[in-house]
Amino acid sequence: MKRIITLLAVLFVIGCTTVPITGRRQLSLVSDSQVSQLSAQEYQQTLQKSTVITTGADVQLVRTVGVQISKAAEAFLRDSGLESEIAGYAWEFNLIKEDQTVNAFCMPGGKIVVYTGILPYTKDATGLAVVLGHEVAHAIAKHGAERMSQEMIAQGAGTLTSILVSNKSEQTQQLVMTAYGLGSQYGVLLPYSRKHELEADRIGLILMARAGYDPNKAVAFWQRMSAGGSSTPEFMSTHPSDATRINDLQKYIPEAMQYYKK
């Protein structure tokens, strides 16, 4: 048992890295190559089972804004002496025909997908820059690797908890493990997911500003998104509430405006 505790402590120490721009310390127990390999496989599977649009004004818009945001990310990291963080990235931009899917994502490694369902909300290049800035921010902040690391630690802690109560009654063991499962999910993993979202919002504003898009327009985009509403309580969601997100965006905008040039 002591060995497990010691191992977890060591992992926390040696597995810490720093998020670009925000400077937050994060846990990363998986290598960039491991994450990129898994992401590339998932990305290809997504494309294979989807209808990828290859021509038209919307495709051109996605590619144009995507290139501008990715170049802004590269420039920012280069200026910060962190260009090695995305040395293996190969940017790619695809538009998928799914009108009911209001979403977009950027895989670790720079593979970006935009679903047609989000275009009515983005409305124009600036709205799309909000979305792609946010998604590219997830990638350069390496939130995927951090999330995987958190789950690895949670699993290890769960094993340790099970060992500690192994001499208790079966009923006690079940109660303790149920409490642990709820505590790790709602007390650790989901809040960290929400932290990732808000951090990506902040970094994304800076990226869109460096790419020449007005960060002030981000609030209007999220207001349009919030029109659909959500009945899921914030503490049970991987995403912050619309009100929390918009409030935080308004706090981040002055920082992002320092990088904005029309």
PDB file of C-alpha atoms in Angstrom:
ATOM      1  CA  MET A   1       0.000   0.000   0.000  1.00  0.00           C
ATOM      2  CA  LYS A   2       2.815   2.400   0.870  1.00  0.00           C
ATOM      3  CA  ARG A   3       4.353   1.658  -2.515  1.00  0.00           C
ATOM      4  CA  ILE A   4       1.132   2.667  -4.259  1.00  0.00           C
ATOM      5  CA  ILE A   5       0.934   5.940  -2.304  1.00  0.00           C
ATOM      6  CA  THR A   6       4.579   6.668  -3.071  1.00  0.00           C
ATOM      7  CA  LEU A   7       4.071   5.878  -6.756  1.00  0.00           C
ATOM      8  CA  LEU A   8       1.087   8.235  -6.984  1.00  0.00           C
ATOM      9  CA  ALA A   9       3.071  10.995  -5.284  1.00  0.00           C
ATOM     10  CA  VAL A  10       5.999  10.519  -7.652  1.00  0.00           C
ATOM     11  CA  LEU A  11       3.679  10.621 -10.672  1.00  0.00           C
ATOM     12  CA  PHE A  12       2.261  13.943  -9.529  1.00  0.00           C
ATOM     13  CA  VAL A  13       5.764  15.402  -9.271  1.00  0.00           C
ATOM     14  CA  ILE A  14       7.347  14.131 -12.468  1.00  0.00           C
ATOM     15  CA  GLY A  15       4.193  14.340 -14.578  1.00  0.00           C
ATOM     16  CA  CYS A  16       3.624  18.084 -14.250  1.00  0.00           C
ATOM     17  CA  THR A  17       3.858  20.367 -17.277  1.00  0.00           C
ATOM     18  CA  THR A  18       2.756  23.961 -17.916  1.00  0.00           C
ATOM     19  CA  VAL A  19      -0.113  25.092 -20.131  1.00  0.00           C
ATOM     20  CA  PRO A  20       0.960  27.719 -22.698  1.00  0.00           C
ATOM     21  CA  ILE A  21      -0.484  31.227 -22.179  1.00  0.00           C
ATOM     22  CA  THR A  22      -2.281  30.550 -18.881  1.00  0.00           C
ATOM     23  CA  GLY A  23       0.759  29.092 -17.091  1.00  0.00           C
ATOM     24  CA  ARG A  24      -1.387  26.560 -15.219  1.00  0.00           C
ATOM     25  CA  ARG A  25       0.452  23.469 -14.012  1.00  0.00           C
ATOM     26  CA  GLN A  26      -1.105  20.279 -15.359  1.00  0.00           C
ATOM     27  CA  LEU A  27      -0.640  16.553 -14.929  1.00  0.00           C
ATOM     28  CA  SER A  28       0.588  14.671 -18.005  1.00  0.00           C
ATOM     29  CA  LEU A  29       1.493  11.001 -17.710  1.00  0.00           C
ATOM     30  CA  VAL A  30       1.191  10.092 -21.391  1.00  0.00           C
ATOM     31  CA  SER A  31       3.554  11.058 -24.199  1.00  0.00           C
ATOM     32  CA  ASP A  32       2.637  13.259 -27.149  1.00  0.00           C
ATOM     33  CA  SER A  33       3.302  10.348 -29.502  1.00  0.00           C
ATOM     34  CA  GLN A  34       0.872   8.096 -27.627  1.00  0.00           C
ATOM     35  CA  VAL A  35      -1.876  10.695 -27.664  1.00  0.00           C
ATOM     36  CA  SER A  36      -1.268  11.572 -31.331  1.00  0.00           C
ATOM     37  CA  GLN A  37      -1.426   7.931 -32.375  1.00  0.00           C
ATOM     38  CA  LEU A  38      -4.730   7.342 -30.602  1.00  0.00           C
ATOM     39  CA  SER A  39      -6.128  10.617 -31.926  1.00  0.00           C
ATOM     40  CA  ALA A  40      -5.122   9.877 -35.510  1.00  0.00           C
ATOM     41  CA  GLN A  41      -6.937   6.552 -35.373  1.00  0.00           C
ATOM     42  CA  GLU A  42     -10.105   8.119 -33.995  1.00  0.00           C
ATOM     43  CA  TYR A  43      -9.913  10.956 -36.508  1.00  0.00           C
ATOM     44  CA  GLN A  44      -9.691   8.586 -39.468  1.00  0.00           C
ATOM     45  CA  GLN A  45     -12.579   6.515 -38.124  1.00  0.00           C
ATOM     46  CA  THR A  46     -14.669   9.672 -37.823  1.00  0.00           C
ATOM     47  CA  LEU A  47     -13.971  10.649 -41.431  1.00  0.00           C
ATOM     48  CA  GLN A  48     -14.629   7.142 -42.748  1.00  0.00           C
ATOM     49  CA  LYS A  49     -18.077   6.916 -41.195  1.00  0.00           C
ATOM     50  CA  SER A  50     -19.086  10.487 -42.082  1.00  0.00           C
ATOM     51  CA  THR A  51     -20.031  12.486 -45.151  1.00  0.00           C
ATOM     52  CA  VAL A  52     -17.094  14.825 -45.702  1.00  0.00           C
ATOM     53  CA  ILE A  53     -17.846  17.894 -47.809  1.00  0.00           C
ATOM     54  CA  THR A  54     -14.941  18.721 -50.112  1.00  0.00           C
ATOM     55  CA  THR A  55     -16.121  21.706 -52.169  1.00  0.00           C
ATOM     56  CA  GLY A  56     -18.137  24.865 -51.717  1.00  0.00           C
ATOM     57  CA  ALA A  57     -18.075  28.175 -49.857  1.00  0.00           C
ATOM     58  CA  ASP A  58     -18.471  26.591 -46.413  1.00  0.00           C
ATOM     59  CA  VAL A  59     -15.493  24.300 -46.965  1.00  0.00           C
ATOM     60  CA  GLN A  60     -13.379  27.222 -48.101  1.00  0.00           C
ATOM     61  CA  LEU A  61     -14.451  29.212 -45.046  1.00  0.00           C
ATOM     62  CA  VAL A  62     -13.495  26.393 -42.667  1.00  0.00           C
ATOM     63  CA  ARG A  63     -10.111  25.971 -44.321  1.00  0.00           C
ATOM     64  CA  THR A  64      -9.362  29.699 -44.467  1.00  0.00           C
ATOM     65  CA  VAL A  65     -10.249  30.379 -40.832  1.00  0.00           C
ATOM     66  CA  GLY A  66      -8.586  27.156 -39.746  1.00  0.00           C
ATOM     67  CA  VAL A  67      -5.307  28.082 -41.391  1.00  0.00           C
ATOM     68  CA  GLN A  68      -5.387  31.557 -39.867  1.00  0.00           C
ATOM     69  CA  ILE A  69      -6.059  30.239 -36.359  1.00  0.00           C
ATOM     70  CA  SER A  70      -3.437  27.490 -36.613  1.00  0.00           C
ATOM     71  CA  LYS A  71      -0.832  30.008 -37.848  1.00  0.00           C
ATOM     72  CA  ALA A  72      -1.726  32.285 -34.932  1.00  0.00           C
ATOM     73  CA  ALA A  73      -1.192  29.368 -32.538  1.00  0.00           C
ATOM     74  CA  GLU A  74       2.171  28.555 -34.086  1.00  0.00           C
ATOM     75  CA  ALA A  75       3.248  32.201 -33.932  1.00  0.00           C
ATOM     76  CA  PHE A  76       2.223  32.578 -30.313  1.00  0.00           C
ATOM     77  CA  LEU A  77       4.098  29.452 -29.239  1.00  0.00           C
ATOM     78  CA  ARG A  78       7.106  30.440 -31.310  1.00  0.00           C
ATOM     79  CA  ASP A  79       7.192  33.880 -29.688  1.00  0.00           C
ATOM     80  CA  SER A  80       7.012  32.169 -26.297  1.00  0.00           C
ATOM     81  CA  GLY A  81       9.841  29.756 -27.131  1.00  0.00           C
ATOM     82  CA  LEU A  82       7.404  26.832 -27.063  1.00  0.00           C
ATOM     83  CA  GLU A  83       7.266  25.901 -30.746  1.00  0.00           C
ATOM     84  CA  SER A  84       8.564  22.428 -29.912  1.00  0.00           C
ATOM     85  CA  GLU A  85       5.252  21.737 -28.146  1.00  0.00           C
ATOM     86  CA  ILE A  86       3.520  21.312 -31.510  1.00  0.00           C
ATOM     87  CA  ALA A  87       6.497  20.271 -33.629  1.00  0.00           C
ATOM     88  CA  GLY A  88       4.697  17.147 -34.838  1.00  0.00           C
ATOM     89  CA  TYR A  89       1.397  18.811 -35.661  1.00  0.00           C
ATOM     90  CA  ALA A  90       0.053  18.463 -39.223  1.00  0.00           C
ATOM     91  CA  TRP A  91      -2.958  20.743 -39.501  1.00  0.00           C
ATOM     92  CA  GLU A  92      -5.947  19.449 -41.442  1.00  0.00           C
ATOM     93  CA  PHE A  93      -9.448  20.893 -41.750  1.00  0.00           C
ATOM     94  CA  ASN A  94     -12.595  18.985 -42.711  1.00  0.00           C
ATOM     95  CA  LEU A  95     -16.275  19.885 -42.855  1.00  0.00           C
ATOM     96  CA  ILE A  96     -18.702  17.041 -42.116  1.00  0.00           C
ATOM     97  CA  LYS A  97     -22.330  17.042 -43.245  1.00  0.00           C
ATOM     98  CA  GLU A  98     -24.327  16.612 -40.044  1.00  0.00           C
ATOM     99  CA  ASP A  99     -26.866  19.374 -39.646  1.00  0.00           C
ATOM    100  CA  GLN A 100     -28.084  18.099 -36.272  1.00  0.00           C
ATOM    101  CA  THR A 101     -24.598  18.037 -34.745  1.00  0.00           C
ATOM    102  CA  VAL A 102     -23.725  21.433 -33.290  1.00  0.00           C
ATOM    103  CA  ASN A 103     -20.070  20.761 -32.694  1.00  0.00           C
ATOM    104  CA  ALA A 104     -16.447  20.970 -33.836  1.00  0.00           C
ATOM    105  CA  PHE A 105     -13.221  19.493 -32.504  1.00  0.00           C
ATOM    106  CA  CYS A 106      -9.457  19.638 -32.900  1.00  0.00           C
ATOM    107  CA  MET A 107      -7.581  16.429 -32.221  1.00  0.00           C
ATOM    108  CA  PRO A 108      -4.131  16.462 -30.616  1.00  0.00           C
ATOM    109  CA  GLY A 109      -1.867  16.726 -33.627  1.00  0.00           C
ATOM    110  CA  GLY A 110      -3.948  19.396 -35.358  1.00  0.00           C
ATOM    111  CA  LYS A 111      -6.745  17.422 -37.046  1.00  0.00           C
ATOM    112  CA  ILE A 112      -9.856  19.610 -37.122  1.00  0.00           C
ATOM    113  CA  VAL A 113     -13.461  18.694 -37.869  1.00  0.00           C
ATOM    114  CA  VAL A 114     -16.378  21.121 -38.135  1.00  0.00           C
ATOM    115  CA  TYR A 115     -19.953  19.829 -38.365  1.00  0.00           C
ATOM    116  CA  THR A 116     -22.416  21.718 -40.545  1.00  0.00           C
ATOM    117  CA  GLY A 117     -24.820  21.945 -37.613  1.00  0.00           C
ATOM    118  CA  ILE A 118     -22.701  24.621 -35.960  1.00  0.00           C
ATOM    119  CA  LEU A 119     -22.538  26.951 -38.981  1.00  0.00           C
ATOM    120  CA  PRO A 120     -25.949  28.592 -38.356  1.00  0.00           C
ATOM    121  CA  TYR A 121     -24.564  29.654 -34.967  1.00  0.00           C
ATOM    122  CA  THR A 122     -21.172  30.848 -36.177  1.00  0.00           C
ATOM    123  CA  LYS A 123     -22.853  32.812 -39.001  1.00  0.00           C
ATOM    124  CA  ASP A 124     -19.588  34.219 -40.399  1.00  0.00           C
ATOM    125  CA  ALA A 125     -15.792  33.952 -40.319  1.00  0.00           C
ATOM    126  CA  THR A 126     -15.532  35.664 -36.929  1.00  0.00           C
ATOM    127  CA  GLY A 127     -18.027  33.295 -35.329  1.00  0.00           C
ATOM    128  CA  LEU A 128     -16.148  30.353 -36.795  1.00  0.00           C
ATOM    129  CA  ALA A 129     -12.896  31.829 -35.453  1.00  0.00           C
ATOM    130  CA  VAL A 130     -14.399  31.707 -31.957  1.00  0.00           C
ATOM    131  CA  VAL A 131     -15.077  28.001 -32.367  1.00  0.00           C
ATOM    132  CA  LEU A 132     -11.776  27.062 -34.006  1.00  0.00           C
ATOM    133  CA  GLY A 133      -9.778  29.225 -31.619  1.00  0.00           C
ATOM    134  CA  HIS A 134     -11.396  27.346 -28.742  1.00  0.00           C
ATOM    135  CA  GLU A 135     -10.781  23.925 -30.294  1.00  0.00           C
ATOM    136  CA  VAL A 136      -7.172  24.631 -31.281  1.00  0.00           C
ATOM    137  CA  ALA A 137      -6.647  25.898 -27.738  1.00  0.00           C
ATOM    138  CA  HIS A 138      -7.671  22.479 -26.400  1.00  0.00           C
ATOM    139  CA  ALA A 139      -5.019  20.908 -28.612  1.00  0.00           C
ATOM    140  CA  ILE A 140      -2.097  23.203 -27.793  1.00  0.00           C
ATOM    141  CA  ALA A 141      -3.004  23.099 -24.086  1.00  0.00           C
ATOM    142  CA  LYS A 142      -2.892  19.296 -24.370  1.00  0.00           C
ATOM    143  CA  HIS A 143      -6.129  18.842 -22.504  1.00  0.00           C
ATOM    144  CA  GLY A 144      -6.574  15.379 -24.033  1.00  0.00           C
ATOM    145  CA  ALA A 145      -3.370  14.096 -22.444  1.00  0.00           C
ATOM    146  CA  GLU A 146      -4.272  15.729 -19.141  1.00  0.00           C
ATOM    147  CA  ARG A 147      -7.725  14.152 -19.149  1.00  0.00           C
ATOM    148  CA  MET A 148      -6.236  10.715 -19.824  1.00  0.00           C
ATOM    149  CA  SER A 149      -3.727  11.254 -16.998  1.00  0.00           C
ATOM    150  CA  GLN A 150      -6.472  12.258 -14.560  1.00  0.00           C
ATOM    151  CA  GLU A 151      -8.409   9.105 -15.354  1.00  0.00           C
ATOM    152  CA  MET A 152      -5.276   7.004 -14.836  1.00  0.00           C
ATOM    153  CA  ILE A 153      -4.777   8.582 -11.405  1.00  0.00           C
ATOM    154  CA  ALA A 154      -8.461   8.142 -10.544  1.00  0.00           C
ATOM    155  CA  GLN A 155      -8.252   4.445 -11.431  1.00  0.00           C
ATOM    156  CA  GLY A 156      -5.129   4.069  -9.303  1.00  0.00           C
ATOM    157  CA  ALA A 157      -6.765   5.843  -6.378  1.00  0.00           C
ATOM    158  CA  GLY A 158      -9.799   3.606  -6.782  1.00  0.00           C
ATOM    159  CA  THR A 159      -7.593   0.525  -6.534  1.00  0.00           C
ATOM    160  CA  LEU A 160      -5.977   1.948  -3.403  1.00  0.00           C
ATOM    161  CA  THR A 161      -9.374   2.669  -1.834  1.00  0.00           C
ATOM    162  CA  SER A 162     -10.488  -0.875  -2.577  1.00  0.00           C
ATOM    163  CA  ILE A 163      -7.378  -2.244  -0.844  1.00  0.00           C
ATOM    164  CA  LEU A 164      -7.925  -0.048   2.216  1.00  0.00           C
ATOM    165  CA  VAL A 165     -11.483  -1.356   2.791  1.00  0.00           C
ATOM    166  CA  SER A 166     -10.816  -4.942   1.768  1.00  0.00           C
ATOM    167  CA  ASN A 167     -11.086  -6.123   5.395  1.00  0.00           C
ATOM    168  CA  LYS A 168     -14.494  -4.473   5.864  1.00  0.00           C
ATOM    169  CA  SER A 169     -17.912  -6.020   5.309  1.00  0.00           C
ATOM    170  CA  GLU A 170     -19.168  -6.376   1.747  1.00  0.00           C
ATOM    171  CA  GLN A 171     -21.857  -3.755   2.408  1.00  0.00           C
ATOM    172  CA  THR A 172     -19.283  -1.273   3.710  1.00  0.00           C
ATOM    173  CA  GLN A 173     -17.029  -1.911   0.727  1.00  0.00           C
ATOM    174  CA  GLN A 174     -19.898  -1.226  -1.676  1.00  0.00           C
ATOM    175  CA  LEU A 175     -20.851   1.997   0.111  1.00  0.00           C
ATOM    176  CA  VAL A 176     -17.267   3.263   0.171  1.00  0.00           C
ATOM    177  CA  MET A 177     -16.604   2.457  -3.481  1.00  0.00           C
ATOM    178  CA  THR A 178     -19.897   4.043  -4.562  1.00  0.00           C
ATOM    179  CA  ALA A 179     -19.024   7.189  -2.607  1.00  0.00           C
ATOM    180  CA  TYR A 180     -15.544   7.192  -4.141  1.00  0.00           C
ATOM    181  CA  GLY A 181     -16.960   6.845  -7.652  1.00  0.00           C
ATOM    182  CA  LEU A 182     -19.335   9.768  -7.185  1.00  0.00           C
ATOM    183  CA  GLY A 183     -16.664  11.866  -5.499  1.00  0.00           C
ATOM    184  CA  SER A 184     -14.065  11.323  -8.227  1.00  0.00           C
ATOM    185  CA  GLN A 185     -16.587  11.967 -11.004  1.00  0.00           C
ATOM    186  CA  TYR A 186     -18.329  15.060  -9.663  1.00  0.00           C
ATOM    187  CA  GLY A 187     -15.548  16.319  -7.421  1.00  0.00           C
ATOM    188  CA  VAL A 188     -12.538  15.891  -9.714  1.00  0.00           C
ATOM    189  CA  LEU A 189     -13.058  14.743 -13.313  1.00  0.00           C
ATOM    190  CA  LEU A 190     -16.053  16.878 -14.272  1.00  0.00           C
ATOM    191  CA  PRO A 191     -14.717  20.073 -12.651  1.00  0.00           C
ATOM    192  CA  TYR A 192     -11.431  19.551 -14.466  1.00  0.00           C
ATOM    193  CA  SER A 193     -13.349  19.192 -17.728  1.00  0.00           C
ATOM    194  CA  ARG A 194     -15.102  22.483 -17.018  1.00  0.00           C
ATOM    195  CA  LYS A 195     -11.730  24.051 -16.184  1.00  0.00           C
ATOM    196  CA  HIS A 196     -10.437  22.847 -19.554  1.00  0.00           C
ATOM    197  CA  GLU A 197     -13.378  24.463 -21.337  1.00  0.00           C
ATOM    198  CA  LEU A 198     -12.897  27.840 -19.673  1.00  0.00           C
ATOM    199  CA  GLU A 199      -9.140  27.673 -20.226  1.00  0.00           C
ATOM    200  CA  ALA A 200      -9.725  26.920 -23.912  1.00  0.00           C
ATOM    201  CA  ASP A 201     -12.071  29.914 -24.065  1.00  0.00           C
ATOM    202  CA  ARG A 202      -9.335  32.193 -22.715  1.00  0.00           C
ATOM    203  CA  ILE A 203      -6.598  30.851 -24.986  1.00  0.00           C
ATOM    204  CA  GLY A 204      -8.995  30.765 -27.935  1.00  0.00           C
ATOM    205  CA  LEU A 205      -9.753  34.472 -27.580  1.00  0.00           C
ATOM    206  CA  ILE A 206      -6.048  35.256 -27.816  1.00  0.00           C
ATOM    207  CA  LEU A 207      -5.629  33.013 -30.856  1.00  0.00           C
ATOM    208  CA  MET A 208      -8.556  34.574 -32.719  1.00  0.00           C
ATOM    209  CA  ALA A 209      -7.268  38.047 -31.824  1.00  0.00           C
ATOM    210  CA  ARG A 210      -3.813  37.236 -33.189  1.00  0.00           C
ATOM    211  CA  ALA A 211      -5.481  35.902 -36.333  1.00  0.00           C
ATOM    212  CA  GLY A 212      -7.200  39.261 -36.834  1.00  0.00           C
ATOM    213  CA  TYR A 213     -10.691  38.504 -35.501  1.00  0.00           C
ATOM    214  CA  ASP A 214     -12.406  40.723 -32.925  1.00  0.00           C
ATOM    215  CA  PRO A 215     -12.588  38.872 -29.557  1.00  0.00           C
ATOM    216  CA  ASN A 216     -15.585  40.990 -28.543  1.00  0.00           C
ATOM    217  CA  LYS A 217     -17.694  38.996 -31.011  1.00  0.00           C
ATOM    218  CA  ALA A 218     -17.190  35.814 -28.958  1.00  0.00           C
ATOM    219  CA  VAL A 219     -19.883  36.802 -26.471  1.00  0.00           C
ATOM    220  CA  ALA A 220     -22.511  37.115 -29.199  1.00  0.00           C
ATOM    221  CA  PHE A 221     -21.623  33.665 -30.522  1.00  0.00           C
ATOM    222  CA  TRP A 222     -22.048  32.015 -27.112  1.00  0.00           C
ATOM    223  CA  GLN A 223     -25.285  33.904 -26.573  1.00  0.00           C
ATOM    224  CA  ARG A 224     -26.570  32.367 -29.796  1.00  0.00           C
ATOM    225  CA  MET A 225     -25.423  28.964 -28.599  1.00  0.00           C
ATOM    226  CA  SER A 226     -27.149  29.423 -25.259  1.00  0.00           C
ATOM    227  CA  ALA A 227     -30.476  30.069 -26.962  1.00  0.00           C
ATOM    228  CA  GLY A 228     -30.892  26.281 -27.210  1.00  0.00           C
ATOM    229  CA  GLY A 229     -30.508  25.991 -23.444  1.00  0.00           C
ATOM    230  CA  SER A 230     -29.476  23.004 -21.319  1.00  0.00           C
ATOM    231  CA  SER A 231     -31.248  21.323 -18.411  1.00  0.00           C
ATOM    232  CA  THR A 232     -28.112  19.650 -17.043  1.00  0.00           C
ATOM    233  CA  PRO A 233     -26.920  21.191 -13.734  1.00  0.00           C
ATOM    234  CA  GLU A 234     -23.435  22.685 -14.108  1.00  0.00           C
ATOM    235  CA  PHE A 235     -21.906  20.476 -11.392  1.00  0.00           C
ATOM    236  CA  MET A 236     -22.984  17.386 -13.367  1.00  0.00           C
ATOM    237  CA  SER A 237     -21.726  18.605 -16.721  1.00  0.00           C
ATOM    238  CA  THR A 238     -18.369  18.504 -18.466  1.00  0.00           C
ATOM    239  CA  HIS A 239     -19.045  22.034 -19.729  1.00  0.00           C
ATOM    240  CA  PRO A 240     -19.616  25.229 -17.737  1.00  0.00           C
ATOM    241  CA  SER A 241     -23.082  26.785 -17.845  1.00  0.00           C
ATOM    242  CA  ASP A 242     -23.700  29.345 -20.572  1.00  0.00           C
ATOM    243  CA  ALA A 243     -23.925  32.102 -17.954  1.00  0.00           C
ATOM    244  CA  THR A 244     -20.571  31.099 -16.422  1.00  0.00           C
ATOM    245  CA  ARG A 245     -18.924  30.904 -19.817  1.00  0.00           C
ATOM    246  CA  ILE A 246     -20.187  34.288 -21.004  1.00  0.00           C
ATOM    247  CA  ASN A 247     -19.270  35.938 -17.713  1.00  0.00           C
ATOM    248  CA  ASP A 248     -15.723  34.577 -17.886  1.00  0.00           C
ATOM    249  CA  LEU A 249     -15.362  35.508 -21.558  1.00  0.00           C
ATOM    250  CA  GLN A 250     -16.110  39.105 -20.692  1.00  0.00           C
ATOM    251  CA  LYS A 251     -13.276  38.980 -18.165  1.00  0.00           C
ATOM    252  CA  TYR A 252     -10.840  37.514 -20.709  1.00  0.00           C
ATOM    253  CA  ILE A 253     -11.588  39.930 -23.566  1.00  0.00           C
ATOM    254  CA  PRO A 254      -9.374  42.830 -22.348  1.00  0.00           C
ATOM    255  CA  GLU A 255      -6.384  40.454 -22.258  1.00  0.00           C
ATOM    256  CA  ALA A 256      -7.127  39.201 -25.770  1.00  0.00           C
ATOM    257  CA  MET A 257      -7.596  42.721 -27.143  1.00  0.00           C
ATOM    258  CA  GLN A 258      -3.916  43.379 -26.521  1.00  0.00           C
ATOM    259  CA  TYR A 259      -3.215  41.019 -29.440  1.00  0.00           C
ATOM    260  CA  TYR A 260      -5.950  42.273 -31.765  1.00  0.00           C
ATOM    261  CA  LYS A 261      -5.077  44.250 -34.860  1.00  0.00           C
ATOM    262  CA  LYS A 262      -7.768  44.985 -37.443  1.00  0.00           C
TER     263      LYS A 262
END
